[in-house]
Each structure stands twice: as structure tokens, then as C-alpha cells.
GROMACS .gro file of C-alpha atoms in nm:
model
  268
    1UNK     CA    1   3.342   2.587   9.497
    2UNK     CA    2   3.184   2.664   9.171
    3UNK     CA    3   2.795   2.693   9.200
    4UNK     CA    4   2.560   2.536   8.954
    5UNK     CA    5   2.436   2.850   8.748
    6UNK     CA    6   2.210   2.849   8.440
    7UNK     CA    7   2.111   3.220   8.401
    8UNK     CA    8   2.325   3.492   8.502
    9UNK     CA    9   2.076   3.820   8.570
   10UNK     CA   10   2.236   4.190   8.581
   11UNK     CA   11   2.078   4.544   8.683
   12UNK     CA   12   2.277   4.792   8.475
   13UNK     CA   13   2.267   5.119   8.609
   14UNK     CA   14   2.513   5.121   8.921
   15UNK     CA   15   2.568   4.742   8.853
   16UNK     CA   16   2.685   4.611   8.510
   17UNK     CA   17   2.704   4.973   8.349
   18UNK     CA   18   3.039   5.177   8.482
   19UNK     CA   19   2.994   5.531   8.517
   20UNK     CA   20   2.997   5.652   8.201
   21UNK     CA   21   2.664   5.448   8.142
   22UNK     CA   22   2.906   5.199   7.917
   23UNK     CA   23   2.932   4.854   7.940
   24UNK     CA   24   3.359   4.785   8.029
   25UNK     CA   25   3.538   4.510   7.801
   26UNK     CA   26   3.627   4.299   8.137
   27UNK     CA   27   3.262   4.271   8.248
   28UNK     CA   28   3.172   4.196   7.790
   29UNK     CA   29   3.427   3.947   7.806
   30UNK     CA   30   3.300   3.777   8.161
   31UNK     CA   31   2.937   3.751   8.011
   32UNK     CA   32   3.090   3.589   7.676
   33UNK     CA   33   3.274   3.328   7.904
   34UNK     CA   34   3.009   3.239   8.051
   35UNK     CA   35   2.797   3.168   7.741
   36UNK     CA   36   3.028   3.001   7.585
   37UNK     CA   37   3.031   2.727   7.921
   38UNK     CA   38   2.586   2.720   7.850
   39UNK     CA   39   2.502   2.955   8.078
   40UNK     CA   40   2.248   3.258   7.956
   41UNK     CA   41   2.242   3.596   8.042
   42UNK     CA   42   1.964   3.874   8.101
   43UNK     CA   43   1.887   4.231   8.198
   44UNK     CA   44   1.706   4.310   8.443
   45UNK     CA   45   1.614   4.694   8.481
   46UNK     CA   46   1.392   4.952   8.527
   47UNK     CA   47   1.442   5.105   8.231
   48UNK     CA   48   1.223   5.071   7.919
   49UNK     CA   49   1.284   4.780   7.661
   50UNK     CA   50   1.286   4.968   7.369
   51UNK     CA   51   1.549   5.197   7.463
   52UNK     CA   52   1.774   4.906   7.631
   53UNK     CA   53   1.743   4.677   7.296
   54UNK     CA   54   1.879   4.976   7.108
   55UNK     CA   55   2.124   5.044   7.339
   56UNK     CA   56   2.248   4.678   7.399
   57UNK     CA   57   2.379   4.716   6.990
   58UNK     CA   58   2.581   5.016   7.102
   59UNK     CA   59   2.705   4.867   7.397
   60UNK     CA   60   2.812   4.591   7.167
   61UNK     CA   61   2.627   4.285   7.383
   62UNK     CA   62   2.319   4.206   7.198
   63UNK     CA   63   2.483   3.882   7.069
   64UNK     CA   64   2.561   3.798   7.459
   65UNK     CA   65   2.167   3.896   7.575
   66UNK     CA   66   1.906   3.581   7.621
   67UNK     CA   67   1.651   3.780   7.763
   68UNK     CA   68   1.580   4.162   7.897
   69UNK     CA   69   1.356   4.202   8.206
   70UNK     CA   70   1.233   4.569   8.137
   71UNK     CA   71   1.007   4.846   8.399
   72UNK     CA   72   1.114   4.671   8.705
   73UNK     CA   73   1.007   4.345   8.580
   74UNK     CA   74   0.694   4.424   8.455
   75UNK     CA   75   0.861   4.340   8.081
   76UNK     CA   76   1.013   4.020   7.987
   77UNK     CA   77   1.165   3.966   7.662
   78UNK     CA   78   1.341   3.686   7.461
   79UNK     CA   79   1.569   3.806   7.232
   80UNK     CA   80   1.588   3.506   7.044
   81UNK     CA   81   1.200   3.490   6.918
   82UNK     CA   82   1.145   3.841   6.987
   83UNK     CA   83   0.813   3.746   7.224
   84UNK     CA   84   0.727   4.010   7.500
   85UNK     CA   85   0.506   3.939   7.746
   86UNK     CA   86   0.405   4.258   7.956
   87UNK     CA   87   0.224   4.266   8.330
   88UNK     CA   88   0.016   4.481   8.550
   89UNK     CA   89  -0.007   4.821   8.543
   90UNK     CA   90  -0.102   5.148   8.715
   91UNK     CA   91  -0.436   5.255   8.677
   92UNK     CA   92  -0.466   5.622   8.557
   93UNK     CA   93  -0.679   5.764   8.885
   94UNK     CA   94  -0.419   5.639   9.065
   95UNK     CA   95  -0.134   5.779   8.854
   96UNK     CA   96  -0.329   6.132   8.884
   97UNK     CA   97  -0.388   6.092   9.234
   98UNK     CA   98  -0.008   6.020   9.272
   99UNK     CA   99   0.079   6.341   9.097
  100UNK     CA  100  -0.146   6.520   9.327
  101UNK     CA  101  -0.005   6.419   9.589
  102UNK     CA  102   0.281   6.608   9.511
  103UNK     CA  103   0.156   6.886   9.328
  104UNK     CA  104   0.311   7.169   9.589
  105UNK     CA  105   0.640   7.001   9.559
  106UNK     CA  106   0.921   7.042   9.283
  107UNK     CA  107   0.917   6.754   9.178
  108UNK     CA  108   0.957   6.621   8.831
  109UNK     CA  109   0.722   6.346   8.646
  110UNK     CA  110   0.815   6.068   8.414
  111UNK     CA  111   0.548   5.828   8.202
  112UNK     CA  112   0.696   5.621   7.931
  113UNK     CA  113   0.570   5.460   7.595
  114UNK     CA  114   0.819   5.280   7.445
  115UNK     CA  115   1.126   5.493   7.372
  116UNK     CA  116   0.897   5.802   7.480
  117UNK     CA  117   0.981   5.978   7.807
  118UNK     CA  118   0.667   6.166   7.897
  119UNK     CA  119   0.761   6.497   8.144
  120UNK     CA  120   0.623   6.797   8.323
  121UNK     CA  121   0.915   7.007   8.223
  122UNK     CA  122   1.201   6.949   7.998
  123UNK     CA  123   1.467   7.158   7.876
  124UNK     CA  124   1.809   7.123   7.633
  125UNK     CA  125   1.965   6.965   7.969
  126UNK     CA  126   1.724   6.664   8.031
  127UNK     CA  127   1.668   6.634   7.695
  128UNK     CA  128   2.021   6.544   7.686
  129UNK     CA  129   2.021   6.357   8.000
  130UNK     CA  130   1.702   6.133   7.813
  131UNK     CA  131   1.929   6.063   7.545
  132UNK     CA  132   2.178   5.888   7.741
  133UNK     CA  133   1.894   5.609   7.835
  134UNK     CA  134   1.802   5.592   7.421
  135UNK     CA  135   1.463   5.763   7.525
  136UNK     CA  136   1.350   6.096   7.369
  137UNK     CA  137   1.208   6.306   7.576
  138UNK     CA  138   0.850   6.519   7.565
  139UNK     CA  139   0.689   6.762   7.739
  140UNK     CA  140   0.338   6.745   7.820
  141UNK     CA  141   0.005   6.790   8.030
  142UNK     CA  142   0.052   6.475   8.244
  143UNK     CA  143  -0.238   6.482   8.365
  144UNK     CA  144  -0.396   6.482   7.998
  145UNK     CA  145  -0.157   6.188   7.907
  146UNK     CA  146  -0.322   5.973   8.205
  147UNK     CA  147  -0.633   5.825   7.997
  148UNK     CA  148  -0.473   5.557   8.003
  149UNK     CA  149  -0.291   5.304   8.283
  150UNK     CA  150   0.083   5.279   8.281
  151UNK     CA  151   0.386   5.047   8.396
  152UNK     CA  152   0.537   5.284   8.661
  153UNK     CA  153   0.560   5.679   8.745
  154UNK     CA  154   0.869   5.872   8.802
  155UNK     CA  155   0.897   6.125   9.068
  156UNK     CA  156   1.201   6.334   9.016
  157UNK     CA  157   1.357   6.524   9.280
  158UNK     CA  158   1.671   6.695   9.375
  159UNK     CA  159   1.857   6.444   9.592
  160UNK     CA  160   1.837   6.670   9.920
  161UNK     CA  161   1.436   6.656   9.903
  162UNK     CA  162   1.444   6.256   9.857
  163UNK     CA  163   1.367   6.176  10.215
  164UNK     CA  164   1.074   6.443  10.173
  165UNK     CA  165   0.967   6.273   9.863
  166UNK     CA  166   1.001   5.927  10.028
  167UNK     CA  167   0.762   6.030  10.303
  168UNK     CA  168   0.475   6.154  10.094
  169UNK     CA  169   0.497   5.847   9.884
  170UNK     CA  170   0.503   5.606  10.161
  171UNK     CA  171   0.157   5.854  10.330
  172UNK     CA  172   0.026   5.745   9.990
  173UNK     CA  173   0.149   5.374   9.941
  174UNK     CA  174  -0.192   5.153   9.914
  175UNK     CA  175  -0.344   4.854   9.776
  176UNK     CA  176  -0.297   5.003   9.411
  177UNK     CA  177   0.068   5.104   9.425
  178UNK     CA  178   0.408   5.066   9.577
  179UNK     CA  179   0.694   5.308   9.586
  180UNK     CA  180   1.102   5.262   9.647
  181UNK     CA  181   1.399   5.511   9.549
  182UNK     CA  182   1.548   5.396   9.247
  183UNK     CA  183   1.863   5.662   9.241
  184UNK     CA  184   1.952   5.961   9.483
  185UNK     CA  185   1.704   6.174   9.284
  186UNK     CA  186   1.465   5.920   9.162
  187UNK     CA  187   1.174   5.742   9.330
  188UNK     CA  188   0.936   5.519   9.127
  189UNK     CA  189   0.553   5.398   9.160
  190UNK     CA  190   0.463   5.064   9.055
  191UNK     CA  191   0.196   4.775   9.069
  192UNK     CA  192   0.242   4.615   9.414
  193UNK     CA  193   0.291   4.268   9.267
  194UNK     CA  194   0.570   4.381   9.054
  195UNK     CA  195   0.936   4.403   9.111
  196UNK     CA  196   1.196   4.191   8.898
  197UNK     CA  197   1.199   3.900   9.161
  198UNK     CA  198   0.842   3.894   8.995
  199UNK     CA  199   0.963   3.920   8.634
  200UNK     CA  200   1.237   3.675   8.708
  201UNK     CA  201   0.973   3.433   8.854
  202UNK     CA  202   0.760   3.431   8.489
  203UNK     CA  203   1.082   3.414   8.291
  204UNK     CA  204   1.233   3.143   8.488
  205UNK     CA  205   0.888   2.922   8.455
  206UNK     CA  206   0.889   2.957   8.102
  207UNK     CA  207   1.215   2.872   8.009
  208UNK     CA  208   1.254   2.576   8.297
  209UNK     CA  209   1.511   2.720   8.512
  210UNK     CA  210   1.478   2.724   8.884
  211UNK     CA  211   1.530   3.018   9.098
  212UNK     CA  212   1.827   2.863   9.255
  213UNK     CA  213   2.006   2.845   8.913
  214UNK     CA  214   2.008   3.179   8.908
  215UNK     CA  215   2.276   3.447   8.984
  216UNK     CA  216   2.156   3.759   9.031
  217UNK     CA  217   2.389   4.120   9.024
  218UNK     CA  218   2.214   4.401   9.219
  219UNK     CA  219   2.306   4.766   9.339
  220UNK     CA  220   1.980   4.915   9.493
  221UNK     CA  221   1.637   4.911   9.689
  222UNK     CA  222   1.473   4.805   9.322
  223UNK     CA  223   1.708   4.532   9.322
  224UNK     CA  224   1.634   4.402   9.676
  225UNK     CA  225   1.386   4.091   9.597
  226UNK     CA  226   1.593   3.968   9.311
  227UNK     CA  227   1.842   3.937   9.496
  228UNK     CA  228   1.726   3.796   9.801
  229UNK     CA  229   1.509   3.542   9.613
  230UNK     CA  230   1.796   3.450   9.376
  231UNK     CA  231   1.986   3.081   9.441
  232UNK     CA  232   2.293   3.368   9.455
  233UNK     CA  233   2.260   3.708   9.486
  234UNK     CA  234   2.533   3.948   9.467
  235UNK     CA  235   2.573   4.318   9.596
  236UNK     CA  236   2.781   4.566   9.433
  237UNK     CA  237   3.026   4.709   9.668
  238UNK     CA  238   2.881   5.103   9.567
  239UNK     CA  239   2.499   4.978   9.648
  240UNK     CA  240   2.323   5.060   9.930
  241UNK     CA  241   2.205   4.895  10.302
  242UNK     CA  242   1.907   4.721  10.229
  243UNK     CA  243   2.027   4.530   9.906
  244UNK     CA  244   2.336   4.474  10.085
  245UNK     CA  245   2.158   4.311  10.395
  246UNK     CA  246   1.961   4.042  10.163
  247UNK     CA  247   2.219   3.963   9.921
  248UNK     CA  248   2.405   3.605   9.999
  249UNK     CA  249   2.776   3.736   9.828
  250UNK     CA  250   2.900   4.070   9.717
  251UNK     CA  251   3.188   4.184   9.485
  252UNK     CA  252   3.355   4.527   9.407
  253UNK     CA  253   3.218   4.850   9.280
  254UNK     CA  254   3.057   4.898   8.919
  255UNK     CA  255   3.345   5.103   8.831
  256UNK     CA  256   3.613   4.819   8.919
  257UNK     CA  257   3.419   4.571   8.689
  258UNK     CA  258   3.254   4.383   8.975
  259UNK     CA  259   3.045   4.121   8.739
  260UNK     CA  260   3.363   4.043   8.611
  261UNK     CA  261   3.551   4.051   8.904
  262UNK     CA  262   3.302   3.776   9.052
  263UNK     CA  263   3.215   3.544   8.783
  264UNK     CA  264   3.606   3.549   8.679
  265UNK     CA  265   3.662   3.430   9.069
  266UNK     CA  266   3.343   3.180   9.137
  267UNK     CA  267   3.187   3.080   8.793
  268UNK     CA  268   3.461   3.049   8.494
   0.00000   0.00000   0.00000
């Protein structure tokens, strides 16, 4: 049975990207279909905007995008009239206090400002790596930068300390922040009120659709709410427990085209 979908919503990174951090021609073509039958599309990620609107011309789907839900949701975006509407943010005593937290740990930082990557330490090799995203990549005095509040906080680590890393930021989860793994070697600090069932939420009010017209794509723990407060959520076959145990469908791996894959077999 074909559900009644209005706005198709995709992470990219393990989800609608492939490997190669590429969008595939199956999964371009699936998204097309689907326009073309009144149906809109969006981005959900917790990547930057900037960077993702620059890259969504390279990937070759900016005439396919409706909207991009940026920094975990704490971005929303119309690409049509351009309007971004931003939400809360971390204060910057609690950003330093995060960093001291970790301070005897080797442990990388991330802050970003538009296409901006803000870091501890870089070198030719992340420099590189910050490309990839569209971001360029700075090193600084973090705590210096912190004047200021923030959307999130990256903790860097390599993916043998995560559960190390996890358990220092859960001793320091509190009324001002939340924290989640993002990627084997990436775990994030955010608003508590944010996550892109939030985003979602504020972009589905103000363009009239209803959270159960919605059809959400989802690898990870960032991914978890979207998907679970979606009308139908879908995990990708590579993701991990906890998206998989609140998602309502699922479809194969991002390397075997799974967007396309599903919406070729339940939506077109």
C-alpha cells in the first residue's frame, strides 16, 4: 500500500550519501520521481548549511532540495525564498566548561561559523578531511573563540576512546546541554530542546504539513527522534540499535542506494 507522503526528509552522511560522501544517480533519480508526483524533499543533518548548500550544486540536487534542516535541526532553510530561521544555542560558559571537562583527554574540538570549522589542532590531513564537508578548517584558541554562544560542539576522538568520551559527556549532561555520538569518532553537544525531530516540527508548521506526511530516512543516534516521530520512519540497514529500534520500516545499506531502493518499492 502506498502511504500518503508530502515531504520526504533524508540524513546524508551514512544515509542518502554512499561512501564516497556522493550522492548515487539511483537515489538523484528516486528524489526527482518523487517531485515530479508533488512531493518535496529536505535535508536534514548535522552539518552546517553553508557548506551543504554549496555542496548540494556539486552533488547535482539543488534543483530537487525544498528545504535543508542544518546543526541537528537547529537550522531550517527554504531554498525557494532563501529564509533561514536559526534556534537555541549553547551558551559560551557552558561550551568552556564542556572543553574542560575533557581537557586531560585527546580529544579534538570543533565550533563552526558558517563554512568555518573552528579546531584545537589541525594539520594537512584534517584540513583535507574539512574539505570533503565544503568547510575550511582553522586552528585556534577555543577557548578565546567562546565569547560568544554556539549551535553545537564537537568532541573528536579516536573511535576506541568513544565509550570513554561518552561517559564523561553523559557525567556532564545538564539542564544546558545534551550529548549523543554522531559517528564512531564523533560525539556532539547541543541545546537540549534541539534535535531535527525539533527542526522538522518548525518546518512542518510553517509550511502546513503534518508530521504524519512525513517520511523520514535515518542512520544514527542523531537521527533517532526524527525518525520515531515521523508518520514513517526508515532505518538504513548500516545504522545502528537505537535508530533501528524506533524506526517503523527499514531498507538496505547507504551503499546499495537504500532511499532509492524504498521509495522505488513503497512511494513511486
Amino acid at each position: 500500500m502506498k502511504q500518503e507522503i508530502k515531504l520526504i526528509v533524508t540524513d546524508l552522511d551514512g544515509t542518502f550519501l554512499n561512501e564516497d560522501k556522493k550522492v548515487s544517480a539511483a537515489n538523484k533519480q528516486a528524489i526527482a520521481s518523487c517531485r515530479q508526483k508533488g512531493m518535496q524533499f529536505a535535508i536534514a543533518s548535522g552539518r552546517p548549511l553553508e557548506p551543504v548548500l554549496e555542496l548540494m550544486k556539486e552533488w547535482g540536487i539543488e534543483e530537487h532540495c525544498d528545504y535543508v534542516l542544518a546543526m541537528n535541526g537547529a537550522e531550517i532553510f527554504d531554498c525557494h525564498t532563501k529564509d533561514k530561521e536559526s534556534f537555541y544555542q549553547l551558551p559560551a560558559d557552558v561550551i568552556k566548561n564542556i572543553m574542560k571537562h575533557y581537557e586531560n583527554m585527546n580529544v579534538r574540538f570543533y565550533l563552526f561559523d558558517k563554512n568555518i570549522r573552528y579546531v584545537n589542532y589541525s594539520d594537512d590531513e584534517t584540513k583535507k578531511a574539512a574539505e570533503v564537508f565544503g568547510e575550511i578548517e582553522v586552528q585556534t584558541d577555543m577557548f578565546a573563540l567562546c565569547s560568544r554562544p554556539f549551535t553545537k560542539l564537537i568532541v573528536e576522538c579516536d573511535p576506541e576512546d568513544m565509550s570513554i568520551v561518552e561517559k564523561h559527556g553523559q557525567e556532564y549532561q545538564s539542564d544546558s546541554c545534551t550529548c549523543f555520538k554522531s559517528a564512531p569518532n564523533l560525539f556532539e553537544f547541543v541545546d537540549p530542546r534541539v534535535n531535527k525531530s525539533y527542526g522538522l516540527k518548525q518546518l512542518c508548521e510553517r509550511k502546513g504539513f503534518s508530521m504524519k506526511e512525513v517520511l523520514a530516512f535515518g542512520d544514527t543516534s542523531n537521527d533517532v527522534e526524527m525518525l520515531k516521530d515521523a508518520g514513517v520512519g526508515v532505518w538504513m540497514s548500516n545504522g545502528t540499535q537505537d535508530a533501528k529500534e524506533v524506526a517503523n520500516a527499514y531498507t538496505l545499506t547507504n551503499e546499495e542506494d537504500g532511499v532509492a531502493v524504498y521509495l522505488n518499492t513503497h512511494i513511486l
